Coordinates of C-alpha atoms in Angstrom, one line a residue:
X1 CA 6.9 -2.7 25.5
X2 CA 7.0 0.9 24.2
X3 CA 8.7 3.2 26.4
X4 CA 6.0 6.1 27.4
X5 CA 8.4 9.2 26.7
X6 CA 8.9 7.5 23.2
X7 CA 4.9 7.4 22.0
X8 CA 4.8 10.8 23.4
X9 CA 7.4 12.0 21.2
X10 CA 7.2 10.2 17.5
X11 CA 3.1 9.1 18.1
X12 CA 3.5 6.3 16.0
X13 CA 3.4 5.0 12.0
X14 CA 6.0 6.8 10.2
X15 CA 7.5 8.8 12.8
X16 CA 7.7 5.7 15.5
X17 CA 9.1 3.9 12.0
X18 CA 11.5 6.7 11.4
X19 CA 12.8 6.6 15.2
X20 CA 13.4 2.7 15.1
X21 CA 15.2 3.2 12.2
X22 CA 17.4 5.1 13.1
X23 CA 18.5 3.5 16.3
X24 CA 19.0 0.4 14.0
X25 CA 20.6 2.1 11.1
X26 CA 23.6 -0.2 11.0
X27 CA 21.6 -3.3 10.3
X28 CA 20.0 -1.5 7.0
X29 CA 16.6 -2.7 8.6
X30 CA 13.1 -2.9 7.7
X31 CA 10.8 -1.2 10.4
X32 CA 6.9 -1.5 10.2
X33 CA 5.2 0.4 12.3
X34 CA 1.4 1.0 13.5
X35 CA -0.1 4.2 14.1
X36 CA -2.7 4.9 17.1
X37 CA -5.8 4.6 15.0
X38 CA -4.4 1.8 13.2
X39 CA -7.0 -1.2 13.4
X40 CA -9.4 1.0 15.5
X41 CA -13.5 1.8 14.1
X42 CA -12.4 4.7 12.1
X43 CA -12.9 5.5 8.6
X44 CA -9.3 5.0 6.6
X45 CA -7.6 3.3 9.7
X46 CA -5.9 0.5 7.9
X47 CA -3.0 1.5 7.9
X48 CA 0.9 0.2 9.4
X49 CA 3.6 2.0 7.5
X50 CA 6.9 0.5 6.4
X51 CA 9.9 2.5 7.1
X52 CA 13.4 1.7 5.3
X53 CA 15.9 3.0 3.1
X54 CA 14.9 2.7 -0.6
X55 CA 17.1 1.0 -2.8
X56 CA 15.6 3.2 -5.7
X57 CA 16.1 6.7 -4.0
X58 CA 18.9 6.0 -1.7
X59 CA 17.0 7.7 0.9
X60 CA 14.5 6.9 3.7
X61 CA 11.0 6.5 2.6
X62 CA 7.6 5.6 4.5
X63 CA 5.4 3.3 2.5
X64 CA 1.5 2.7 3.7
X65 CA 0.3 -1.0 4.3
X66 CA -3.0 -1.7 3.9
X67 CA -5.9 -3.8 2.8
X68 CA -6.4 -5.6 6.2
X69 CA -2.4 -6.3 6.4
X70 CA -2.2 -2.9 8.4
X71 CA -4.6 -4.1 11.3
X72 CA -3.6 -7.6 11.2
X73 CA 0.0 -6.5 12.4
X74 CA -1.4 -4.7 15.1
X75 CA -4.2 -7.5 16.3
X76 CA -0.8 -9.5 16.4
X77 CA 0.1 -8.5 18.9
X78 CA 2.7 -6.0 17.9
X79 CA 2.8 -2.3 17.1
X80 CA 6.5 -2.0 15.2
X81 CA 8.6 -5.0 13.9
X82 CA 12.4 -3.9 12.7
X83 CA 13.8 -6.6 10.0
X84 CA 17.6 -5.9 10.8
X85 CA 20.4 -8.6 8.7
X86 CA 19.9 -10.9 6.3
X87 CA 18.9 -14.4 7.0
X88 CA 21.3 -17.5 5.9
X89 CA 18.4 -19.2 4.4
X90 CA 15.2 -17.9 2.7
X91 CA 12.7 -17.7 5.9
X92 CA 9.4 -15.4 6.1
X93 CA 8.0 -14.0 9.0
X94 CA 5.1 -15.4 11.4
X95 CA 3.6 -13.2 13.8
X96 CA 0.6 -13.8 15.7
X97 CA -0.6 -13.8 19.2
X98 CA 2.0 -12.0 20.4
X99 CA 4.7 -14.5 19.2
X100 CA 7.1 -14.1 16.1
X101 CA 8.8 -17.1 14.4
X102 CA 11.0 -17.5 11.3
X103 CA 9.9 -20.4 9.3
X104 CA 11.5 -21.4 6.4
X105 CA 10.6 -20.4 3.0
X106 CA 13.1 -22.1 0.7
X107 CA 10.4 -23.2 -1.7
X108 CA 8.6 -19.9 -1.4
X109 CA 11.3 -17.8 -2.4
X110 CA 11.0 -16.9 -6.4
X111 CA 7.6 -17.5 -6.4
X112 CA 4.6 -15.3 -7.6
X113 CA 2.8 -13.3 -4.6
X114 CA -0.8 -15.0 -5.3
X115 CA 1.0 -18.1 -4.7
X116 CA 3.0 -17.5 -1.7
X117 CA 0.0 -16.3 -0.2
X118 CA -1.8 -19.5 -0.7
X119 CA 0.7 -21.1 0.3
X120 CA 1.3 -19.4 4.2
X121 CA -1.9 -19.4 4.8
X122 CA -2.3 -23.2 3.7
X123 CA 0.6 -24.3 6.2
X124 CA -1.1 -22.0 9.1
X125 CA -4.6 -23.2 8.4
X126 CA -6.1 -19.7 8.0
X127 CA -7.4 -18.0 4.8
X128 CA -7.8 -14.6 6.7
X129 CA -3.8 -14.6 7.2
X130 CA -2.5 -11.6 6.0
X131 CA 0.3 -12.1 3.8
X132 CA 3.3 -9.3 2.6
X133 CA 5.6 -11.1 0.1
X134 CA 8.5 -10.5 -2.1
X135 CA 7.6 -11.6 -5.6
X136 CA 9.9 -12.7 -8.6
X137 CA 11.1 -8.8 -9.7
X138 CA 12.1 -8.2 -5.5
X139 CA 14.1 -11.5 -5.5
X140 CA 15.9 -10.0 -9.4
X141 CA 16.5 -7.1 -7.0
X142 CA 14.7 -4.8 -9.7
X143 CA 14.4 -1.1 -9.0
X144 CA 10.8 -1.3 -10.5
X145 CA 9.8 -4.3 -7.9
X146 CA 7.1 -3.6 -5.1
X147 CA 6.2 -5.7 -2.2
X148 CA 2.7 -6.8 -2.4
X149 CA -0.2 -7.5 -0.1
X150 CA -2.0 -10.8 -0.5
X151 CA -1.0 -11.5 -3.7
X152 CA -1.9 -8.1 -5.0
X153 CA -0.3 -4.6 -5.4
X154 CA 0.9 -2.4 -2.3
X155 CA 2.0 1.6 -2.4
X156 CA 5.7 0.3 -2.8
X157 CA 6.6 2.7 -5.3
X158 CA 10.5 2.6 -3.4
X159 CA 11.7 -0.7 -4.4
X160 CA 11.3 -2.0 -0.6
X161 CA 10.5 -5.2 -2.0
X162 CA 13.9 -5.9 -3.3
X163 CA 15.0 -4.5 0.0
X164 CA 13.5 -7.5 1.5
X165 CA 14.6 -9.9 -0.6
X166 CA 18.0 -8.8 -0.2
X167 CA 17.8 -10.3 3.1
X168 CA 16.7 -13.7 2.4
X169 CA 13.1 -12.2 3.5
X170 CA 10.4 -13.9 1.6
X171 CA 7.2 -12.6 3.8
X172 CA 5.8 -11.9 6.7
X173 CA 2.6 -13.5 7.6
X174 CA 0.0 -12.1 10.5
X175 CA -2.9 -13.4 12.1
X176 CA -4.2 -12.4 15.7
X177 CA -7.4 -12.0 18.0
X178 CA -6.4 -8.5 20.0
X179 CA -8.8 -6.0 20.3
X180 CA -8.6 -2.5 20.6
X181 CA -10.7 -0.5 22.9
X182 CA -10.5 3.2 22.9
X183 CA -9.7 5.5 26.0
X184 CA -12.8 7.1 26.0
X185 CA -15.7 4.7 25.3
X186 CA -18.4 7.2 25.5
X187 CA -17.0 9.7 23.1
X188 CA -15.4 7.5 20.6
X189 CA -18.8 6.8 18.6
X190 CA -19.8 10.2 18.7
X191 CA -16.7 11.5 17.4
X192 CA -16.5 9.0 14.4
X193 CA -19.7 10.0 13.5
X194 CA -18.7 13.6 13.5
X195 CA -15.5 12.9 11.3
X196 CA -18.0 11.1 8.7
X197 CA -20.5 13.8 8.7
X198 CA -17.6 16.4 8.0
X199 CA -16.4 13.7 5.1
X200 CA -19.7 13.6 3.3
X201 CA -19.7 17.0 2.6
X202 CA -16.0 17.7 1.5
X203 CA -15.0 19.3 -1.9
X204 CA -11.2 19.4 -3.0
X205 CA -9.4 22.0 -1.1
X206 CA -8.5 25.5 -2.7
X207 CA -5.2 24.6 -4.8
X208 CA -6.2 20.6 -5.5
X209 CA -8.1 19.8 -8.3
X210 CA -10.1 16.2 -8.8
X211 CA -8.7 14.6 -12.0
X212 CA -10.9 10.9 -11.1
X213 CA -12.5 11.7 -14.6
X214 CA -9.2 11.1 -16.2
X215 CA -10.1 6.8 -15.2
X216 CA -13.5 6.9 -16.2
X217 CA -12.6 5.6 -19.5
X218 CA -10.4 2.4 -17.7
X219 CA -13.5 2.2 -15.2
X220 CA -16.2 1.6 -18.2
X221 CA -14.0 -0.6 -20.3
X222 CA -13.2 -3.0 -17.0
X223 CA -17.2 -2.5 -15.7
X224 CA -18.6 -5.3 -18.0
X225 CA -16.0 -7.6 -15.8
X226 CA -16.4 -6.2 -12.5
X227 CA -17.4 -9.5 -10.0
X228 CA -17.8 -7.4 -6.9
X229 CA -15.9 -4.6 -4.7
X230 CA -14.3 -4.6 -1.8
X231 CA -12.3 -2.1 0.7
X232 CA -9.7 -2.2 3.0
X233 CA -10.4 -2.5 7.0
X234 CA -13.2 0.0 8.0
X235 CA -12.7 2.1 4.3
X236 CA -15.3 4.6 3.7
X237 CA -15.5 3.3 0.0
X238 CA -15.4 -0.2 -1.5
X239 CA -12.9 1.1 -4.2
X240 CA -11.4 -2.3 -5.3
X241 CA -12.9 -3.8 -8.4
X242 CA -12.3 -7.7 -8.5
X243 CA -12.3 -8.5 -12.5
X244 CA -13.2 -12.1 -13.1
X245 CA -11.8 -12.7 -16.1
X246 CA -11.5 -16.7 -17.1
X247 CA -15.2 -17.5 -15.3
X248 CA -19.0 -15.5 -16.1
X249 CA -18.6 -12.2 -13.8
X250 CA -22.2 -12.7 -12.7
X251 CA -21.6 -16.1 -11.5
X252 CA -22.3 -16.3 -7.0
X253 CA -21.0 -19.5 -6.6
X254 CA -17.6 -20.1 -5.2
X255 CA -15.0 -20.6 -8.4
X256 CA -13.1 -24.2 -8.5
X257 CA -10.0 -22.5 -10.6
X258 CA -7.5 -21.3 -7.9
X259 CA -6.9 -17.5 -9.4
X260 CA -10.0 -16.7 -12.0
X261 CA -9.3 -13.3 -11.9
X262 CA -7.1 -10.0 -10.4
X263 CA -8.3 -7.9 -7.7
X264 CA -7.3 -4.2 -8.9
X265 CA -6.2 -2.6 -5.6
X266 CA -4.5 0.3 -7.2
X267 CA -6.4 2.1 -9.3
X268 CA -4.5 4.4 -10.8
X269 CA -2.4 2.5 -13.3
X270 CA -5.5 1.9 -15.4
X271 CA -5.0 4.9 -16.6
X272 CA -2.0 4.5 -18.7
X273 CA -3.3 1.0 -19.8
X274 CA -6.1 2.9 -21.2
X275 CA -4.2 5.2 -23.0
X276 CA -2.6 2.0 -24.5
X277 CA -5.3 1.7 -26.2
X278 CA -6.3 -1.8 -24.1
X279 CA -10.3 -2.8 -23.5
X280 CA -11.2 -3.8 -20.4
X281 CA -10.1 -7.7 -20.8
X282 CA -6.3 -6.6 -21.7
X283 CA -5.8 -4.1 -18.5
X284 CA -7.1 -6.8 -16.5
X285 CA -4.8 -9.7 -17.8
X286 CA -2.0 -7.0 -17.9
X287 CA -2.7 -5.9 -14.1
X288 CA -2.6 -9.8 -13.4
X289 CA 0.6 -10.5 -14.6
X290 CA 1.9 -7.0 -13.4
X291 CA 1.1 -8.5 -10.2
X292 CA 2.4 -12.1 -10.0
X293 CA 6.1 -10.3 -11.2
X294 CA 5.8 -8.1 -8.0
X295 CA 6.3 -4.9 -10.2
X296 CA 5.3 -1.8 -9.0
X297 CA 2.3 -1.7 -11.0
X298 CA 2.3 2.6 -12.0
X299 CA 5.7 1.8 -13.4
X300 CA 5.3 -1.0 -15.0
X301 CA 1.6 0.6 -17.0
X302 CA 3.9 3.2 -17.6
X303 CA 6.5 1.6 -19.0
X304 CA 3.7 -0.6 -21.1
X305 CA 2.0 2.3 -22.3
X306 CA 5.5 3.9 -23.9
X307 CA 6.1 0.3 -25.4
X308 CA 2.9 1.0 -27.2
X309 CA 1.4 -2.8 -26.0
X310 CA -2.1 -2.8 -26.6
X311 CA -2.8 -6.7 -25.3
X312 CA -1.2 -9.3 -22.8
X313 CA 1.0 -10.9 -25.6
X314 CA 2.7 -7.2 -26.7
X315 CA 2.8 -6.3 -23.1
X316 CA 4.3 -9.6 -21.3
X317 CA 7.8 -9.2 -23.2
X318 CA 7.8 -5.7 -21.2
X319 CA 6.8 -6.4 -18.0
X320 CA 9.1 -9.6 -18.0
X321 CA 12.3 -7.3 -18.4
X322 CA 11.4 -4.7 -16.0
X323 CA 11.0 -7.9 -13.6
X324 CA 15.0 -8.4 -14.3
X325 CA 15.7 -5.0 -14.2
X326 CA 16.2 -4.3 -17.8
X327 CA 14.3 -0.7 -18.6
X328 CA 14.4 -0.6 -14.5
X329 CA 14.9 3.0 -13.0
X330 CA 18.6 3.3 -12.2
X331 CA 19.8 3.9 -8.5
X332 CA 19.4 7.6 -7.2
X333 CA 16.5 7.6 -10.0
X334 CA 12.1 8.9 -8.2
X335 CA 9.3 7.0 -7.5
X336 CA 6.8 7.0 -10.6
X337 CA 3.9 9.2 -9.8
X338 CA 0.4 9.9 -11.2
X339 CA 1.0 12.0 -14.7
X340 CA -2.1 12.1 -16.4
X341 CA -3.0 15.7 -17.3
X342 CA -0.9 16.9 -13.9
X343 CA 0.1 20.0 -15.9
X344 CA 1.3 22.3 -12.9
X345 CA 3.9 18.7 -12.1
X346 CA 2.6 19.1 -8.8
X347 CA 2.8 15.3 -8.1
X348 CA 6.1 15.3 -9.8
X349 CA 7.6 18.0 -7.4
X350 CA 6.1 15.8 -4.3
X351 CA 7.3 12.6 -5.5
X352 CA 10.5 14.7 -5.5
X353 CA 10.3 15.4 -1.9
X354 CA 10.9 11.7 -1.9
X355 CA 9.9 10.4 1.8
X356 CA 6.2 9.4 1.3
X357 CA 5.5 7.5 -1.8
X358 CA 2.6 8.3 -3.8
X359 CA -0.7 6.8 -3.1
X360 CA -3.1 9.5 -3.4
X361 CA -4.4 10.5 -6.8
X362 CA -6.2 11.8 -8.1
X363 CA -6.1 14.6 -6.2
X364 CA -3.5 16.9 -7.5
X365 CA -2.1 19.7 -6.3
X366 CA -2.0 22.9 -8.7
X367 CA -0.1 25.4 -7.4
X368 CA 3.4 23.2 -8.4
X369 CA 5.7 22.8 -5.4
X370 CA 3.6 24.4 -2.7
X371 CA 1.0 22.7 -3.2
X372 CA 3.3 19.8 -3.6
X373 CA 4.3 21.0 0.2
X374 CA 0.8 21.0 1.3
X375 CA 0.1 17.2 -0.1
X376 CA 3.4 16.3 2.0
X377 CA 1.8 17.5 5.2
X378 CA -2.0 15.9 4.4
X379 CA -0.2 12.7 3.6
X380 CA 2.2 13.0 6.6
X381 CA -0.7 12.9 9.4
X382 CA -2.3 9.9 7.5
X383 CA 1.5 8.2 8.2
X384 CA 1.4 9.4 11.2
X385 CA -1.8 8.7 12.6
X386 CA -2.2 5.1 11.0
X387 CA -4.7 5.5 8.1
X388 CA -4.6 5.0 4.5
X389 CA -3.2 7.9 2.5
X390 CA -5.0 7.6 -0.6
X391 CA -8.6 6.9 1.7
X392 CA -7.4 10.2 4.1
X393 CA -6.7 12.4 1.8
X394 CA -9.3 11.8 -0.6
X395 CA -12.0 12.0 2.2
X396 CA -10.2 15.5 3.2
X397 CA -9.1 14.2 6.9
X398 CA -6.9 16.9 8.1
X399 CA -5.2 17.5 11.7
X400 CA -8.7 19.5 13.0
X401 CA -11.1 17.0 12.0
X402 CA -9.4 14.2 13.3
X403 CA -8.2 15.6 16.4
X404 CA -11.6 14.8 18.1
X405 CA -11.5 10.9 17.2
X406 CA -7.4 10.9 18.4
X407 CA -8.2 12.4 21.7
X408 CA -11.5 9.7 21.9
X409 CA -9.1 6.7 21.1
X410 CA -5.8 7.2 23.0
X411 CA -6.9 9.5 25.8
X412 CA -4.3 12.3 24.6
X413 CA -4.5 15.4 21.8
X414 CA -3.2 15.7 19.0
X415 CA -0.3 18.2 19.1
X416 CA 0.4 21.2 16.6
X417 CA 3.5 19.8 15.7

């Protein structure tokens, strides 16, 4: 159990993350932590964050896990989990109902994320298991690897992933059946419904600019292959386009090929596939294999996009090198950040700060490294508080907006500090 005098103190998500690390520096861990809202009916709340130093930066970074992996941790039966050593053999992870196990993963280890997926939640009899995995580039121990989530991209931007693999760590699986009731029953629903009346109505703040019209070109040329759209636990916006690309994208019945298409659950390296000059067929084949290398998919469109590949076949050569490290960053090197038209390198001086990594475009900050600041401290409650960064801040939940639904859900108010 938590001690009381400790949730008082570091709240949860990346601070409680931060705390554990520290007392288990020695053992170079892994620390996910969950966030108060985390799993609970609000807007964005989908969020456990990992906490551990980056291979990449050198330094301590907080990356958000999401999709349904974020709750799933928490319906578990556990709020943090510290990764400390390395194993002996390859094992992964299996929490659920308030038990943790290490179960060997020898044949696991190597494989692409899609597939260990399949393959954990074959052996535990569940499809809804949620499923973080070390792909091929983590196991390489490339700088430009990212842990995934169910097979598909995370907001690894820190080389975690390799950090993983390093210790013989080839997932962690979750499944559980807890349920979350909030502190005050009564007004819980009607301060959710006050946050989402205050997110309908919210513009970019002074000194941010929306720069979504910078995709619209990658969002028509993938549109004619868009299956359907999904969101992550509770999102506010089904923002995830699944591409069907080797069956008829209008088709309702349920496919008999294993993997007919990608599920694009980061948007923003379509961009730079775009740019590549790549229709909508290419970026969704590229995104694909992107995926089952366990590359951190912004770096690895990036790196595409400067190779000038236009298809899969001119692209492939690239993304298979960066999987072995070859045009990887070098240690000590940044995260790779949205830099599409960001002209004041606003993103760029954030991504400098170096302790969240970037998940939020396209909302950019244009006043350079103040504004930079300001993103930091936007992002930081999201960490803090359990939700999605990118869903947060985009929806323009700030401290006195959500203060209302914390005080609802955990019976205490959210400091100034």
């Amino acid at each position: 159990f938590l001690e009381d005098d400790l949730v008082e103190d570091s709240v949860g998500g990346a601070l409680l993350g931060l705390e554990f690390y520290r007392r288990h520096r020695e053992g170079d861990p892994l620390v996910i932590a969950s966030g108060p809202l985390t799993g609970a009916l609000v807007p964005t709340a989908s969020s456990s964050v990992l906490t551990a130093r980056s291979p990449l930066t050198g330094g301590v970074v907080h990356a958000s896990v999401t999709n349904h992996a974020g709750p799933e941790l928490k319906f578990s039966g556990y709020d943090v989990i510290i990764v400390r050593g390395r194993s002996p053999r390859p094992v992964y992870l299996w929490v659920h109902d308030e038990q943790a196990e290490l179960l060997d993963a020898g044949d696991l280890r190597g494989q692409d994320p899609a597939a260990i997926t399949r393959t954990v939640r074959d052996r535990q009899g569940d499809d809804r298991v949620q499923v973080l995995s070390a792909g091929p580039a983590c196991v390489a121990g490339s700088l430009a690897s990212s842990l995934s989530v169910n097979g598909w991209a995370s907001t690894d931007r820190a080389a975690v992933g390799a950090l993983a693999a390093s210790k013989n760590l080839v997932a962690i699986a979750a499944r559980g059946m807890g349920e979350l009731e909030p502190a005050d029953v009564d007004g819980f629903g009607p301060a959710v419904l006050g946050l989402m009346a205050r997110m309908r109505s919210y513009r970019a703040p002074e000194g941010y600019r929306w720069d979504g019209h910078r995709l619209d070109p990658a969002r028509r040329a993938i549109a004619p292959f868009v299956h359907r759209t999904r969101g992550c636990f509770f999102c506010s916006s089904s923002g995830r386009p699944y591409l069907m690309l080797d069956e008829d994208p209008s088709m309702m019945e349920r496919s008999e090929r294993t993997a007919p298409g990608v599920m694009v659950s980061d948007l923003l390296p379509l961009g730079d596939l775009t740019a590549a000059g790549m229709d909508g067929r290419a970026i969704g084949e590229v995104t694909r294999a992107t995926y089952a290398l366990g590359l951190d998919p912004c770096r690895a469109a990036s790196a595409v996009r400067r190779a000038g590949a236009g298809d899969l076949a001119s692209a492939l050569p690239v993304l298979e090198a960066l999987a072995t490290g070859e045009g990887a960053p070098t240690r000590g090197g940044g995260m790779h950040c949205w830099d599409l038209g960001d002209e004041s390198g606003g993103h760029q001086a954030f991504v400098r700060l170096g302790v969240f990594t970037p998940a939020n475009p396209p909302l950019v900050p244009t006043e350079g490294a103040t504004g930079a600041y300001r993103l930091l401290v936007l992002q930081g409650i999201s960490y803090i508080l359990g939700m999605c960064p990118a869903g947060a801040v985009g929806a323009g939940i700030e401290a006195t907006s959500i203060a209302p639904v914390v005080e609802a859900a955990t019976g205490k108010g959210l400091g100034a500090d």
